[in-house]
mmCIF file of C-alpha atoms in Angstrom:
data_model
loop_
_atom_site.group_PDB
_atom_site.id
_atom_site.type_symbol
_atom_site.label_atom_id
_atom_site.label_comp_id
_atom_site.label_asym_id
_atom_site.label_seq_id
_atom_site.Cartn_x
_atom_site.Cartn_y
_atom_site.Cartn_z
ATOM 1 C CA MET A 1 137.053 102.853 67.331
ATOM 2 C CA ALA A 2 137.540 104.608 70.677
ATOM 3 C CA LYS A 3 133.769 104.695 71.169
ATOM 4 C CA THR A 4 133.564 100.978 70.394
ATOM 5 C CA PHE A 5 136.282 100.227 72.949
ATOM 6 C CA ILE A 6 134.561 102.300 75.647
ATOM 7 C CA SER A 7 131.203 100.601 74.983
ATOM 8 C CA ALA A 8 132.806 97.174 75.159
ATOM 9 C CA PHE A 9 134.539 98.106 78.423
ATOM 10 C CA LEU A 10 131.243 99.291 79.977
ATOM 11 C CA CYS A 11 129.455 96.105 78.920
ATOM 12 C CA LEU A 12 132.258 94.004 80.388
ATOM 13 C CA ALA A 13 132.088 95.956 83.663
ATOM 14 C CA MET A 14 128.312 95.544 83.881
ATOM 15 C CA PHE A 15 128.551 91.841 83.069
ATOM 16 C CA GLY A 16 131.269 91.396 85.658
ATOM 17 C CA SER A 17 129.205 93.021 88.391
ATOM 18 C CA MET A 18 126.282 90.777 87.481
ATOM 19 C CA VAL A 19 128.450 87.704 87.779
ATOM 20 C CA LEU A 20 129.952 88.784 91.093
ATOM 21 C CA ALA A 21 126.583 89.722 92.668
ATOM 22 C CA SER A 22 125.576 87.296 95.439
ATOM 23 C CA PRO A 23 122.564 85.053 94.695
ATOM 24 C CA GLU A 24 121.491 85.713 98.302
ATOM 25 C CA CYS A 25 120.991 89.403 97.518
ATOM 26 C CA PRO A 26 118.116 89.994 95.073
ATOM 27 C CA SER A 27 118.932 93.707 95.450
ATOM 28 C CA PRO A 28 122.246 95.296 96.451
ATOM 29 C CA ASN A 29 120.790 96.572 99.729
ATOM 30 C CA GLY A 30 117.987 95.277 101.891
ATOM 31 C CA ARG A 31 116.761 92.469 104.085
ATOM 32 C CA PHE A 32 115.574 89.188 102.583
ATOM 33 C CA ALA A 33 113.971 86.002 103.898
ATOM 34 C CA SER A 34 116.526 83.225 104.158
ATOM 35 C CA GLY A 35 115.955 79.717 102.823
ATOM 36 C CA ASP A 36 113.482 77.497 104.661
ATOM 37 C CA GLN A 37 114.054 79.044 108.112
ATOM 38 C CA CYS A 38 111.392 81.511 109.200
ATOM 39 C CA ASP A 39 113.395 83.294 111.879
ATOM 40 C CA ALA A 40 116.471 83.793 109.665
ATOM 41 C CA TYR A 41 117.163 86.499 107.101
ATOM 42 C CA THR A 42 119.978 87.929 105.001
ATOM 43 C CA GLU A 43 120.994 91.563 105.288
ATOM 44 C CA CYS A 44 122.677 92.855 102.138
ATOM 45 C CA GLN A 45 124.888 95.912 101.921
ATOM 46 C CA ASP A 46 126.333 96.684 98.502
ATOM 47 C CA ASP A 47 125.673 93.090 97.402
ATOM 48 C CA VAL A 48 127.504 91.662 100.417
ATOM 49 C CA PRO A 49 125.228 89.173 102.263
ATOM 50 C CA VAL A 50 125.330 88.847 106.045
ATOM 51 C CA PRO A 51 123.236 85.983 107.519
ATOM 52 C CA LYS A 52 121.275 86.968 110.622
ATOM 53 C CA LEU A 53 118.782 85.509 113.086
ATOM 54 C CA CYS A 54 115.772 87.127 114.703
ATOM 55 C CA PRO A 55 115.652 87.088 118.518
ATOM 56 C CA ASP A 56 114.393 83.722 119.752
ATOM 57 C CA GLY A 57 110.593 83.621 119.445
ATOM 58 C CA LEU A 58 110.297 86.267 116.724
ATOM 59 C CA LEU A 59 109.930 85.546 113.001
ATOM 60 C CA PHE A 60 111.127 87.425 109.935
ATOM 61 C CA HIS A 61 108.391 89.150 107.950
ATOM 62 C CA GLN A 62 109.194 90.213 104.379
ATOM 63 C CA ARG A 63 107.300 93.509 104.211
ATOM 64 C CA THR A 64 108.365 94.532 100.692
ATOM 65 C CA LYS A 65 110.807 93.136 98.122
ATOM 66 C CA ALA A 66 113.764 94.644 99.969
ATOM 67 C CA THR A 67 112.517 95.420 103.483
ATOM 68 C CA GLY A 68 111.517 93.279 106.421
ATOM 69 C CA GLU A 69 111.645 92.996 110.184
ATOM 70 C CA CYS A 70 111.446 90.523 113.029
ATOM 71 C CA THR A 71 107.981 90.371 114.510
ATOM 72 C CA TYR A 72 105.546 88.124 116.400
ATOM 73 C CA ALA A 73 104.284 84.929 114.789
ATOM 74 C CA PRO A 74 100.730 86.012 113.818
ATOM 75 C CA TYR A 75 102.105 89.030 111.955
ATOM 76 C CA SER A 76 104.639 87.159 109.830
ATOM 77 C CA THR A 77 104.204 85.287 106.555
ATOM 78 C CA CYS A 78 106.395 82.206 106.712
ATOM 79 C CA LYS A 79 104.411 79.967 104.360
ATOM 80 C CA GLU A 80 106.680 76.974 103.622
ATOM 81 C CA ARG A 81 109.594 78.352 105.705
ATOM 82 C CA ALA A 82 108.766 76.248 108.748
ATOM 83 C CA ARG A 83 112.212 75.645 110.266
ATOM 84 C CA LEU A 84 113.187 77.611 113.412
ATOM 85 C CA GLN A 85 116.304 78.057 115.519
ATOM 86 C CA PRO A 86 116.495 75.859 118.644
ATOM 87 C CA ALA A 87 114.437 77.302 121.498
ATOM 88 C CA ASN A 88 116.336 79.185 124.198
ATOM 89 C CA SER A 89 113.760 78.569 126.914
ATOM 90 C CA THR A 90 113.671 79.654 130.553
ATOM 91 C CA ASP A 91 111.643 78.462 133.534
ATOM 92 C CA GLU A 92 109.017 81.079 132.646
ATOM 93 C CA CYS A 93 109.064 81.145 128.848
ATOM 94 C CA PRO A 94 109.196 78.528 126.048
ATOM 95 C CA ARG A 95 111.189 81.060 124.006
ATOM 96 C CA GLN A 96 112.821 84.399 124.771
ATOM 97 C CA PHE A 97 110.035 86.427 123.144
ATOM 98 C CA GLY A 98 106.347 85.825 122.489
ATOM 99 C CA PHE A 99 102.925 85.492 124.072
ATOM 100 C CA TYR A 100 101.991 82.135 125.577
ATOM 101 C CA PRO A 101 99.071 80.549 127.471
ATOM 102 C CA ASN A 102 99.605 80.063 131.208
ATOM 103 C CA GLY A 103 99.205 76.291 130.834
ATOM 104 C CA ASP A 104 95.906 75.993 132.755
ATOM 105 C CA ASN A 105 92.892 75.430 130.493
ATOM 106 C CA THR A 106 90.549 76.552 133.286
ATOM 107 C CA LYS A 107 92.262 79.969 133.573
ATOM 108 C CA CYS A 108 92.423 80.864 129.904
ATOM 109 C CA GLY A 109 92.063 84.609 130.468
ATOM 110 C CA VAL A 110 95.635 84.938 131.762
ATOM 111 C CA TYR A 111 98.650 84.684 129.447
ATOM 112 C CA ARG A 112 102.408 85.197 129.602
ATOM 113 C CA ASN A 113 104.092 88.091 127.808
ATOM 114 C CA CYS A 114 107.710 86.998 127.411
ATOM 115 C CA ALA A 115 110.556 89.425 126.760
ATOM 116 C CA HIS A 116 114.208 88.357 127.126
ATOM 117 C CA GLY A 117 113.021 85.146 128.786
ATOM 118 C CA VAL A 118 111.121 86.936 131.571
ATOM 119 C CA ALA A 119 107.324 86.566 131.708
ATOM 120 C CA SER A 120 104.801 89.102 132.878
ATOM 121 C CA LEU A 121 101.221 87.934 133.391
ATOM 122 C CA THR A 122 98.516 89.788 131.458
ATOM 123 C CA LYS A 123 94.743 89.422 131.733
ATOM 124 C CA CYS A 124 92.188 89.481 128.951
ATOM 125 C CA PRO A 125 88.967 91.444 129.482
ATOM 126 C CA GLU A 126 86.464 89.538 131.623
ATOM 127 C CA GLY A 127 85.027 86.484 129.914
ATOM 128 C CA LEU A 128 87.608 86.334 127.118
ATOM 129 C CA ALA A 129 90.449 83.849 126.665
ATOM 130 C CA PHE A 130 93.899 84.232 125.123
ATOM 131 C CA ASN A 131 94.159 82.779 121.627
ATOM 132 C CA GLU A 132 97.759 81.761 120.912
ATOM 133 C CA GLU A 133 97.136 81.498 117.171
ATOM 134 C CA THR A 134 96.074 85.141 116.785
ATOM 135 C CA TYR A 135 97.659 86.779 119.876
ATOM 136 C CA GLN A 136 94.218 88.184 120.677
ATOM 137 C CA CYS A 137 91.660 87.741 123.427
ATOM 138 C CA ASP A 138 88.791 85.687 122.036
ATOM 139 C CA TRP A 139 85.639 83.840 123.029
ATOM 140 C CA PRO A 140 86.783 80.850 125.099
ATOM 141 C CA ASP A 141 84.911 78.304 122.965
ATOM 142 C CA LEU A 142 86.998 79.439 119.973
ATOM 143 C CA VAL A 143 90.325 78.835 121.763
ATOM 144 C CA ALA A 144 91.632 75.320 121.215
ATOM 145 C CA ASN A 145 93.206 74.763 124.644
ATOM 146 C CA CYS A 146 90.493 76.394 126.751
ATOM 147 C CA ASN A 147 87.758 74.661 128.722
ATOM 148 C CA ALA A 148 85.060 77.306 128.305
ATOM 149 C CA GLU A 149 82.724 75.765 130.883
ATOM 150 C CA ALA A 150 85.373 75.476 133.613
ATOM 151 C CA PHE A 151 86.815 78.899 132.794
ATOM 152 C CA LEU A 152 83.454 80.696 133.033
ATOM 153 C CA GLY A 153 81.978 78.462 135.734
ATOM 154 C CA PHE A 154 78.825 77.789 133.733
ATOM 155 C CA ASN A 155 77.445 74.844 131.788
ATOM 156 C CA CYS A 156 74.811 75.487 129.168
ATOM 157 C CA PRO A 157 71.596 73.613 130.062
ATOM 158 C CA ALA A 158 70.455 71.071 127.533
ATOM 159 C CA ALA A 159 67.766 72.269 125.168
ATOM 160 C CA ASP A 160 64.215 71.277 126.058
ATOM 161 C CA PRO A 161 63.301 67.926 124.505
ATOM 162 C CA VAL A 162 60.826 67.791 121.642
ATOM 163 C CA ASP A 163 58.426 64.837 121.870
ATOM 164 C CA GLY A 164 60.737 63.308 124.444
ATOM 165 C CA ILE A 165 63.793 63.517 122.161
ATOM 166 C CA ALA A 166 66.711 65.873 122.914
ATOM 167 C CA PRO A 167 67.373 68.071 119.861
ATOM 168 C CA GLU A 168 70.798 68.019 118.280
ATOM 169 C CA VAL A 169 73.022 71.057 118.786
ATOM 170 C CA ASP A 170 73.086 73.340 115.755
ATOM 171 C CA VAL A 171 76.751 73.663 114.767
ATOM 172 C CA SER A 172 76.148 75.682 111.600
ATOM 173 C CA PRO A 173 77.964 79.039 111.210
ATOM 174 C CA GLU A 174 74.820 80.830 112.404
ATOM 175 C CA GLY A 175 74.835 78.575 115.433
ATOM 176 C CA GLU A 176 72.352 77.987 118.206
ATOM 177 C CA LEU A 177 71.850 80.910 120.623
ATOM 178 C CA ARG A 178 70.302 80.600 124.079
ATOM 179 C CA TYR A 179 70.376 83.201 126.851
ATOM 180 C CA TYR A 180 70.693 82.757 130.628
ATOM 181 C CA ARG A 181 71.083 85.228 133.463
ATOM 182 C CA HIS A 182 74.256 84.862 135.492
ATOM 183 C CA PRO A 183 73.381 82.894 138.639
ATOM 184 C CA GLN A 184 75.202 85.365 140.895
ATOM 185 C CA THR A 185 74.409 88.792 139.452
ATOM 186 C CA CYS A 186 71.723 90.501 137.386
ATOM 187 C CA LYS A 187 74.297 92.590 135.520
ATOM 188 C CA LYS A 188 75.739 89.675 133.589
ATOM 189 C CA TYR A 189 74.374 86.920 131.398
ATOM 190 C CA PHE A 190 75.534 84.011 129.285
ATOM 191 C CA VAL A 191 74.849 83.407 125.630
ATOM 192 C CA CYS A 192 75.177 79.736 124.787
ATOM 193 C CA VAL A 193 76.557 79.337 121.271
ATOM 194 C CA ASN A 194 76.495 75.806 119.900
ATOM 195 C CA GLY A 195 76.242 74.523 123.460
ATOM 196 C CA HIS A 196 79.170 76.587 124.869
ATOM 197 C CA PRO A 197 78.874 79.677 127.113
ATOM 198 C CA ARG A 198 79.993 83.227 126.385
ATOM 199 C CA LEU A 199 79.863 85.865 129.113
ATOM 200 C CA TYR A 200 78.309 89.309 128.542
ATOM 201 C CA ASN A 201 77.977 92.297 130.880
ATOM 202 C CA CYS A 202 75.105 94.806 130.903
ATOM 203 C CA GLY A 203 77.078 97.427 132.760
ATOM 204 C CA LYS A 204 76.574 99.293 136.031
ATOM 205 C CA TYR A 205 72.975 100.532 135.813
ATOM 206 C CA LEU A 206 71.295 97.808 133.753
ATOM 207 C CA ALA A 207 70.101 94.250 134.379
ATOM 208 C CA PHE A 208 69.540 91.313 132.078
ATOM 209 C CA ASN A 209 65.872 90.819 131.179
ATOM 210 C CA SER A 210 65.183 87.120 130.623
ATOM 211 C CA GLN A 211 61.973 87.903 128.750
ATOM 212 C CA SER A 212 63.373 90.276 126.142
ATOM 213 C CA LYS A 213 66.881 88.742 126.158
ATOM 214 C CA LEU A 214 68.233 92.305 126.419
ATOM 215 C CA CYS A 215 69.811 94.558 129.025
ATOM 216 C CA ASP A 216 67.094 96.672 130.627
ATOM 217 C CA PHE A 217 66.461 99.139 133.447
ATOM 218 C CA TYR A 218 66.257 97.520 136.872
ATOM 219 C CA ASN A 219 62.636 98.600 137.412
ATOM 220 C CA LYS A 220 61.700 96.642 134.253
ATOM 221 C CA VAL A 221 63.127 93.431 135.718
ATOM 222 C CA PRO A 222 61.098 92.764 138.928
ATOM 223 C CA GLU A 223 63.308 90.063 140.435
ATOM 224 C CA CYS A 224 66.461 92.145 139.920
ATOM 225 C CA TYR A 225 64.775 95.344 141.100
ATOM 226 C CA ALA A 226 63.809 93.618 144.361
ATOM 227 C CA LEU A 227 67.407 92.499 144.871
ATOM 228 C CA LEU A 228 68.658 96.015 144.167
ATOM 229 C CA LYS A 229 66.259 97.590 146.704
ATOM 230 C CA GLU A 230 67.273 95.032 149.339
ATOM 231 C CA LYS A 231 70.951 95.745 148.691
ATOM 232 C CA GLN A 232 70.318 99.485 149.043
ATOM 233 C CA ARG A 233 68.409 98.927 152.312
ATOM 234 C CA LEU A 234 71.228 96.861 153.824
ATOM 235 C CA LYS A 235 73.777 99.449 152.769
ATOM 236 C CA ALA A 236 71.756 102.239 154.418
ATOM 237 C CA GLU A 237 71.406 100.251 157.650
ATOM 238 C CA LYS A 238 75.147 99.615 157.721
ATOM 239 C CA GLN A 239 75.897 103.325 157.316
ATOM 240 C CA GLN A 240 73.510 104.211 160.162
ATOM 241 C CA ALA A 241 74.968 101.642 162.544
#
C-alpha cells in the first residue's frame, strides 16, 4: 500500500508540473520565437517565460528547437512572422542596426552599415552593387533599386539588325552575352547580359582582346600595345625633364 501511495504521489507531482508549465516554453530552458513578431522571442528559465525584443533592425532566428539568436534579416527565418517593432530611426539609419542602400540608384556600390543608429559607408568591389535582399555585393542588373547603366557609365549597344529588323533581347536564364572593351582603359571590359552591362577587370598586366573576347598579353592586342608604349614613352620623358 505504501508503494501504491508513493507512485500516486509521483504521478500527481508530474501531472502538476505539466499543468503549471507555461505554454510559451516548449522546453524548460531556451529561447523561442514569439508569436507573429519576427524580432521578438521568449527566453525561458526553469519554465518561467520572459518576453524579449531583439535590437531594432535585427531579427530572431530559431537555430534549433531550444536555441536562437538575433541576427541580420537575410540570415533569419521569419516565414509568416512578419510583424516588427516600430523603427527607432536616426538621420543616418532607418533602424538602429542593419545594412542599407545609400539611396542613390546611380551609386549602388556604396551602402550604409548601421550600428546603434550610426552609419559607416562601405564600398563593394569595383563594378558590384549592394543587394539589400541578400546583404551581398552583386551584379548591378540583379539589384532591384540600381540603375546599372548610370552606375557603370555604360550603355550596351543595340544588337546588329538582321534583315533590317532589330533582334529581341534574349532574357532566358542563359541570357545574351556581348563583350565590349572599356572606352577608357584596355584593362577593363563590359559583358552585356540581357542588354545590361557588367564590369570585368583583366588585371595589371593584361588587356582585353576584342577578337578572342579574353584577357590577353598587351603585345597580342595591337591597339592596346601602342597605347602602352606611348604611355611608357611619356613617363620616361617626364622623369628625364
